[in-house]
CSV table of C-alpha atoms and ligand atoms in Angstrom, one decimal:
chain,number,residue,atom,x,y,z
A,204,UNK,CA,-206.3,21.2,126.7
A,205,UNK,CA,-204.0,19.9,123.9
A,206,UNK,CA,-202.5,22.4,121.5
A,207,UNK,CA,-200.2,20.5,119.1
A,208,UNK,CA,-198.1,21.9,116.3
A,209,UNK,CA,-198.9,21.2,112.7
A,210,UNK,CA,-197.1,18.5,110.7
A,211,UNK,CA,-196.3,16.1,113.4
A,212,UNK,CA,-195.8,12.3,113.1
A,213,UNK,CA,-198.6,10.5,114.9
A,214,UNK,CA,-199.0,6.9,116.1
A,215,UNK,CA,-202.4,6.7,117.8
A,216,UNK,CA,-202.5,3.0,118.6
A,217,UNK,CA,-199.9,1.0,120.6
A,218,UNK,CA,-199.6,-1.5,123.4
A,219,UNK,CA,-197.3,-2.1,126.4
A,220,UNK,CA,-196.8,-4.8,129.0
A,221,UNK,CA,-199.9,-3.4,130.8
A,222,UNK,CA,-201.9,-5.5,128.3
A,223,UNK,CA,-200.4,-7.7,125.5
A,224,UNK,CA,-197.5,-5.6,124.4
A,225,UNK,CA,-193.9,-6.7,124.7
A,226,UNK,CA,-192.3,-3.6,126.2
A,227,UNK,CA,-192.8,-1.5,129.3
A,228,UNK,CA,-194.4,1.9,128.9
A,229,UNK,CA,-191.0,3.6,129.5
A,230,UNK,CA,-189.3,1.5,126.8
A,231,UNK,CA,-192.2,2.0,124.3
A,232,UNK,CA,-191.9,5.8,124.6
A,233,UNK,CA,-188.2,5.6,124.0
A,234,UNK,CA,-188.6,3.3,121.0
A,235,UNK,CA,-191.4,5.6,119.6
A,236,UNK,CA,-189.2,8.7,120.0
A,237,UNK,CA,-186.3,6.9,118.3
A,238,UNK,CA,-188.7,5.9,115.4
A,239,UNK,CA,-189.5,9.6,114.9
A,240,UNK,CA,-192.9,9.6,116.5
A,241,UNK,CA,-194.0,13.1,117.9
A,242,UNK,CA,-197.3,12.0,119.4
A,243,UNK,CA,-197.9,8.5,120.7
A,244,UNK,CA,-201.2,7.3,122.1
A,245,UNK,CA,-200.9,4.5,124.6
A,246,UNK,CA,-204.0,2.3,123.9
A,247,UNK,CA,-203.7,-0.9,126.0
A,248,UNK,CA,-206.6,-3.4,126.0
A,249,UNK,CA,-209.1,-2.5,128.7
A,250,UNK,CA,-206.5,-0.7,131.0
A,251,UNK,CA,-204.9,2.6,131.5
A,252,UNK,CA,-202.3,1.1,133.9
A,253,UNK,CA,-199.3,2.1,131.8
A,254,UNK,CA,-200.4,5.7,130.9
A,255,UNK,CA,-199.0,7.6,133.8
A,256,UNK,CA,-195.6,5.9,133.6
A,257,UNK,CA,-195.5,6.6,129.9
A,258,UNK,CA,-196.3,10.3,130.4
A,259,UNK,CA,-193.5,10.6,133.1
A,260,UNK,CA,-191.1,8.7,130.8
A,261,UNK,CA,-191.8,11.2,128.1
A,262,UNK,CA,-191.2,14.2,130.4
A,263,UNK,CA,-187.8,12.7,131.5
A,264,UNK,CA,-186.8,11.9,127.9
A,265,UNK,CA,-187.8,15.3,126.7
A,266,UNK,CA,-185.4,17.0,129.1
A,267,UNK,CA,-182.4,15.6,127.2
A,268,UNK,CA,-183.8,15.6,123.7
A,269,UNK,CA,-184.4,18.0,120.9
A,270,UNK,CA,-187.4,16.0,119.6
A,271,UNK,CA,-190.0,16.1,122.3
A,272,UNK,CA,-192.6,13.4,122.3
A,273,UNK,CA,-196.1,13.8,123.6
A,274,UNK,CA,-197.9,10.8,125.1
A,275,UNK,CA,-201.7,10.9,124.7
A,276,UNK,CA,-203.6,8.9,127.3
A,277,UNK,CA,-205.7,6.2,125.6
A,278,UNK,CA,-207.3,2.8,125.9
A,279,UNK,CA,-208.7,0.1,123.6
A,280,UNK,CA,-212.0,-1.2,124.9
A,281,UNK,CA,-213.2,-4.7,124.0
A,282,UNK,CA,-216.8,-4.3,122.9
A,283,UNK,CA,-219.5,-6.3,121.1
A,284,UNK,CA,-221.8,-5.4,118.3
A,285,UNK,CA,-224.2,-7.7,116.5
A,286,UNK,CA,-222.5,-10.8,117.7
A,287,UNK,CA,-219.0,-9.6,116.7
A,288,UNK,CA,-216.1,-8.7,119.0
A,289,UNK,CA,-215.2,-5.1,118.1
A,290,UNK,CA,-212.4,-2.8,119.5
A,291,UNK,CA,-213.1,0.8,120.3
A,292,UNK,CA,-210.1,3.1,121.0
A,293,UNK,CA,-210.4,6.1,123.3
A,294,UNK,CA,-208.0,8.9,122.7
A,295,UNK,CA,-207.1,11.9,124.8
A,296,UNK,CA,-209.1,10.5,127.7
A,297,UNK,CA,-208.8,11.6,131.4
A,298,UNK,CA,-207.0,8.4,132.4
A,299,UNK,CA,-207.6,9.1,136.1
A,300,UNK,CA,-211.4,9.4,135.7
A,301,UNK,CA,-212.8,7.3,138.5
A,302,UNK,CA,-215.8,6.0,136.6
A,303,UNK,CA,-213.6,5.0,133.6
A,304,UNK,CA,-211.1,3.2,135.9
A,305,UNK,CA,-214.0,1.4,137.6
A,306,UNK,CA,-215.5,0.3,134.3
A,307,UNK,CA,-212.1,-1.0,133.1
A,308,UNK,CA,-211.7,-2.9,136.3
A,309,UNK,CA,-215.0,-4.7,135.5
A,310,UNK,CA,-213.6,-5.5,132.0
A,311,UNK,CA,-210.7,-7.2,133.7
A,312,UNK,CA,-212.9,-9.2,136.0
A,313,UNK,CA,-214.6,-10.5,132.9
A,314,UNK,CA,-211.2,-11.4,131.4
A,315,UNK,CA,-210.3,-13.3,134.6
A,316,UNK,CA,-213.5,-15.3,134.4
A,317,UNK,CA,-212.9,-16.0,130.7
A,318,UNK,CA,-209.4,-17.3,131.4
A,319,UNK,CA,-210.9,-20.1,133.5
A,320,UNK,CA,-213.4,-21.0,130.8
A,321,UNK,CA,-210.7,-21.1,128.1
A,322,UNK,CA,-208.6,-23.4,130.4
A,323,UNK,CA,-211.6,-25.7,130.9
A,324,UNK,CA,-212.3,-25.9,127.2
A,325,UNK,CA,-208.6,-26.6,126.4
A,326,UNK,CA,-208.6,-29.4,129.1
A,327,UNK,CA,-211.6,-31.0,127.4
A,328,UNK,CA,-209.6,-31.0,124.2
A,329,UNK,CA,-206.8,-32.8,126.0
A,330,UNK,CA,-204.6,-29.7,126.5
A,331,UNK,CA,-204.1,-29.7,130.3
A,332,UNK,CA,-202.9,-27.1,132.8
A,333,UNK,CA,-202.5,-24.2,130.4
A,334,UNK,CA,-203.9,-21.5,132.8
A,335,UNK,CA,-201.6,-22.6,135.6
A,336,UNK,CA,-198.6,-22.2,133.3
A,337,UNK,CA,-200.0,-18.8,132.0
A,338,UNK,CA,-200.4,-17.6,135.6
A,339,UNK,CA,-196.9,-18.6,136.6
A,340,UNK,CA,-195.7,-16.4,133.7
A,341,UNK,CA,-197.9,-13.3,134.0
A,342,UNK,CA,-198.0,-13.0,137.8
A,343,UNK,CA,-200.6,-10.5,138.9
A,344,UNK,CA,-201.5,-9.5,135.3
A,345,UNK,CA,-204.9,-10.6,133.9
A,346,UNK,CA,-204.1,-13.2,131.2
A,347,UNK,CA,-205.2,-12.4,127.7
A,348,UNK,CA,-205.6,-14.8,124.8
A,349,UNK,CA,-202.0,-14.1,123.5
A,350,UNK,CA,-200.7,-15.5,126.8
A,351,UNK,CA,-202.6,-18.8,126.1
A,352,UNK,CA,-201.4,-18.7,122.5
A,353,UNK,CA,-197.7,-18.6,123.6
A,354,UNK,CA,-198.0,-21.8,125.7
A,355,UNK,CA,-199.8,-23.7,122.9
A,356,UNK,CA,-196.9,-22.7,120.5
A,357,UNK,CA,-194.3,-23.6,123.1
A,358,UNK,CA,-195.9,-27.0,123.6
A,359,UNK,CA,-195.8,-27.6,119.8
A,360,UNK,CA,-199.6,-27.8,119.5
A,361,UNK,CA,-199.6,-24.9,117.0
A,362,UNK,CA,-196.8,-23.2,115.0
A,363,UNK,CA,-198.0,-19.6,114.8
A,364,UNK,CA,-200.3,-17.2,116.6
A,365,UNK,CA,-202.5,-17.2,113.6
A,366,UNK,CA,-202.9,-21.0,113.8
A,367,UNK,CA,-203.8,-20.8,117.5
A,368,UNK,CA,-206.5,-18.3,116.8
A,369,UNK,CA,-207.7,-20.1,113.7
A,370,UNK,CA,-208.0,-23.4,115.5
A,371,UNK,CA,-208.6,-22.6,119.2
A,372,UNK,CA,-208.9,-19.1,120.5
A,373,UNK,CA,-210.5,-17.1,117.6
A,374,UNK,CA,-214.2,-16.2,117.8
A,375,UNK,CA,-216.3,-19.4,117.5
A,376,UNK,CA,-213.3,-21.7,117.6
A,377,UNK,CA,-212.8,-24.8,119.9
A,378,UNK,CA,-211.6,-23.0,123.0
A,379,UNK,CA,-213.2,-19.6,122.4
A,380,UNK,CA,-215.0,-18.2,125.4
A,381,UNK,CA,-217.4,-15.4,124.8
A,382,UNK,CA,-217.4,-12.4,127.0
A,383,UNK,CA,-220.5,-10.1,127.4
A,384,UNK,CA,-218.4,-7.1,126.5
A,385,UNK,CA,-220.1,-3.7,126.6
A,386,UNK,CA,-221.9,-2.6,123.4
A,387,UNK,CA,-220.3,-0.2,121.0
A,388,UNK,CA,-222.8,2.4,122.4
A,389,UNK,CA,-221.6,1.8,125.9
A,390,UNK,CA,-217.9,1.9,125.1
A,391,UNK,CA,-218.3,5.2,123.2
A,392,UNK,CA,-220.2,6.6,126.1
A,393,UNK,CA,-217.5,5.5,128.6
A,394,UNK,CA,-214.9,7.3,126.4
A,395,UNK,CA,-216.9,10.4,126.0
A,396,UNK,CA,-217.7,10.6,129.7
A,397,UNK,CA,-214.0,10.4,130.4
A,398,UNK,CA,-213.5,13.4,128.1
A,399,UNK,CA,-212.0,11.5,125.2
A,400,UNK,CA,-212.7,10.8,121.5
A,401,UNK,CA,-213.9,7.4,120.4
A,402,UNK,CA,-212.2,5.7,117.4
A,403,UNK,CA,-213.3,2.5,115.7
A,404,UNK,CA,-210.2,0.4,115.6
A,405,UNK,CA,-209.0,-1.5,112.6
A,406,UNK,CA,-212.4,-1.7,110.8
A,407,UNK,CA,-211.0,-4.1,108.1
A,408,UNK,CA,-210.0,-6.7,110.6
A,409,UNK,CA,-213.4,-7.9,111.6
A,410,UNK,CA,-214.0,-9.7,108.3
A,411,UNK,CA,-217.4,-8.1,107.8
A,412,UNK,CA,-219.2,-7.9,104.4
A,413,UNK,CA,-219.3,-4.3,103.0
A,414,UNK,CA,-222.9,-4.0,104.0
A,415,UNK,CA,-222.3,-5.1,107.6
A,416,UNK,CA,-219.2,-2.9,108.0
A,417,UNK,CA,-221.3,0.0,106.8
A,418,UNK,CA,-223.9,-0.8,109.4
A,419,UNK,CA,-221.2,-1.0,112.1
A,420,UNK,CA,-219.8,2.4,111.1
A,421,UNK,CA,-223.3,3.9,111.0
A,422,UNK,CA,-224.0,2.6,114.5
A,423,UNK,CA,-220.7,3.8,115.8
A,424,UNK,CA,-221.3,7.3,114.4
A,425,UNK,CA,-224.9,7.4,115.8
A,426,UNK,CA,-223.4,6.5,119.2
A,427,UNK,CA,-221.2,9.6,119.1
A,428,UNK,CA,-218.0,8.0,117.7
A,429,UNK,CA,-215.5,10.6,116.4
A,430,UNK,CA,-213.3,8.7,113.9
A,431,UNK,CA,-212.4,5.4,112.3
A,432,UNK,CA,-208.9,4.1,111.8
A,433,UNK,CA,-208.1,4.5,108.1
A,434,UNK,CA,-204.4,4.1,107.7
A,435,UNK,CA,-203.1,1.0,109.5
A,436,UNK,CA,-200.2,-1.3,108.5
A,437,UNK,CA,-200.9,-3.9,105.8
A,438,UNK,CA,-203.9,-2.3,104.2
A,439,UNK,CA,-203.8,-1.9,100.4
A,440,UNK,CA,-204.8,1.2,98.6
A,441,UNK,CA,-208.3,-0.2,97.7
A,442,UNK,CA,-209.1,-0.9,101.4
A,443,UNK,CA,-207.8,2.5,102.5
A,444,UNK,CA,-209.9,4.2,99.9
A,445,UNK,CA,-213.0,2.2,101.0
A,446,UNK,CA,-212.4,3.3,104.6
A,447,UNK,CA,-211.8,6.9,103.6
A,448,UNK,CA,-215.1,6.8,101.7
A,449,UNK,CA,-216.9,5.5,104.7
A,450,UNK,CA,-215.4,8.2,106.9
A,451,UNK,CA,-216.6,10.9,104.4
A,452,UNK,CA,-220.1,9.3,104.1
A,453,UNK,CA,-220.6,9.2,107.8
A,454,UNK,CA,-218.8,12.5,108.5
A,455,UNK,CA,-216.3,10.8,110.7
A,456,UNK,CA,-212.7,11.9,111.2
A,457,UNK,CA,-209.8,9.5,110.4
A,458,UNK,CA,-207.2,8.1,112.7
A,459,UNK,CA,-203.8,6.4,112.1
A,460,UNK,CA,-201.7,4.0,114.1
A,461,UNK,CA,-199.5,1.0,114.0
A,462,UNK,CA,-201.2,-1.1,116.7
A,463,UNK,CA,-197.7,-1.9,117.7
A,464,UNK,CA,-197.3,-4.9,120.1
A,465,UNK,CA,-193.6,-5.6,120.0
A,466,UNK,CA,-190.7,-7.1,118.0
A,467,UNK,CA,-192.5,-10.4,117.3
A,468,UNK,CA,-194.3,-8.8,114.3
A,469,UNK,CA,-191.4,-7.0,112.6
A,470,UNK,CA,-193.7,-5.9,109.7
A,471,UNK,CA,-195.4,-3.6,112.2
A,472,UNK,CA,-193.2,-0.6,113.2
A,473,UNK,CA,-193.9,2.3,115.5
A,474,UNK,CA,-195.0,5.4,113.5
A,475,UNK,CA,-195.3,3.4,110.2
A,476,UNK,CA,-198.5,3.0,108.3
A,477,UNK,CA,-199.7,3.9,104.8
A,478,UNK,CA,-200.4,7.6,103.9
A,479,UNK,CA,-203.7,9.0,105.0
A,480,UNK,CA,-205.7,10.1,101.9
A,481,UNK,CA,-205.8,13.9,101.6
A,482,UNK,CA,-209.6,14.1,101.7
A,483,UNK,CA,-209.7,12.7,105.2
A,484,UNK,CA,-210.0,15.0,108.2
A,485,UNK,CA,-207.4,13.7,110.7
A,486,UNK,CA,-208.5,13.3,114.3
A,487,UNK,CA,-205.6,15.5,115.4
A,488,UNK,CA,-207.5,18.5,113.8
A,489,UNK,CA,-209.2,18.4,117.2
A,490,UNK,CA,-205.9,19.0,119.0
A,491,UNK,CA,-204.0,21.3,116.7
A,492,UNK,CA,-204.1,25.0,116.0
A,493,UNK,CA,-203.9,25.8,112.3
B,122,AMP,P1,-207.7,-10.6,124.1
B,122,AMP,O1,-207.8,-9.1,124.2
B,122,AMP,O2,-207.2,-11.3,125.3
B,122,AMP,O3,-209.1,-11.2,123.7
B,122,AMP,O4,-206.7,-11.0,123.0
B,122,AMP,C1,-206.8,-10.4,121.7
B,122,AMP,C2,-205.5,-10.1,121.2
B,122,AMP,O5,-204.9,-11.2,120.6
B,122,AMP,C3,-205.5,-9.0,120.1
B,122,AMP,O6,-205.4,-7.8,120.6
B,122,AMP,C4,-204.3,-9.4,119.3
B,122,AMP,O7,-203.2,-8.7,119.9
B,122,AMP,C5,-204.2,-10.8,119.4
B,122,AMP,N1,-204.8,-11.5,118.3
B,122,AMP,C6,-206.0,-11.6,117.9
B,122,AMP,N2,-206.2,-12.4,116.8
B,122,AMP,C7,-205.0,-12.8,116.5
B,122,AMP,C8,-204.5,-13.6,115.4
B,122,AMP,N3,-205.3,-14.1,114.5
B,122,AMP,N4,-203.2,-13.8,115.3
B,122,AMP,C9,-202.4,-13.2,116.2
B,122,AMP,N5,-202.8,-12.5,117.3
B,122,AMP,C10,-204.1,-12.2,117.4
B,123,MN,MN1,-203.5,-7.1,121.3
B,124,MN,MN1,-207.5,-4.3,118.5
B,125,MN,MN1,-204.6,-2.8,119.5
């Protein structure tokens, strides 16, 4: 049972080497503490592999520090809703829950199968041998789209990650391979059954019309979702207000987080995101005593 103090600095969305982040769990915790984060949720894509290491790293760090950091076990589950790839974050989950670990293993089997399809599509476009190169880099880890993107950039086929996703790997693009991800309802259930709270990740990033976004948030709420991310890097005041309004309308709490992946995107910093509007109920009200 969590019992956090009031007025802490939260970052409830961050990645490590266990998925597509740049740093190890130990290093991420150290960087977060140095950035003034009091509570860090580790939310790697479809895996909890880094969580235990991060918790232990925090314990070791806290022995010699006056600013203790708490690591919250989390995950970011790739999901699908109405033909769109959607990310659902699970916070304060039991990361050792056997059913959850099994379900995430299935997600990674799907990722492996997808890697082969992406490779075949790239070959047909005349870009040969990318998967072999990816595998020699990532070793045992299941390759994600960013691993493919790096090779395309190194080969000079594209200049930026954005360009790779726009031309090749983004949804519906030339080398995109669809995965039958779990539905939003299933992902929320997986998180709830592992004792966690489900959060709709970066709602503004799906490029949905206002009407469709509203339908997604309604479906997420009906499925038992707890919160939506309201304050995330790069959102302007208008967008944050819109998300805060949706949270109020659907009686959802609000979450915050950097979605930190590493130093390659210097405009994203651990613990940094716009201010959460006062009218929002932060998700940490579940974990704090007044
Ligand atoms: P995957 O989980 O393997 O499907 O890869 C998705 C990841 O790629 C996301 O979590 C982002 O980190 C990254 N990504 C997605 N779209 C873009 C984009 N347009 N530009 C840069 N990175 C992206
Ligand atoms: Mn990512
Ligand atoms: Mn995401
Ligand atoms: Mn993320």
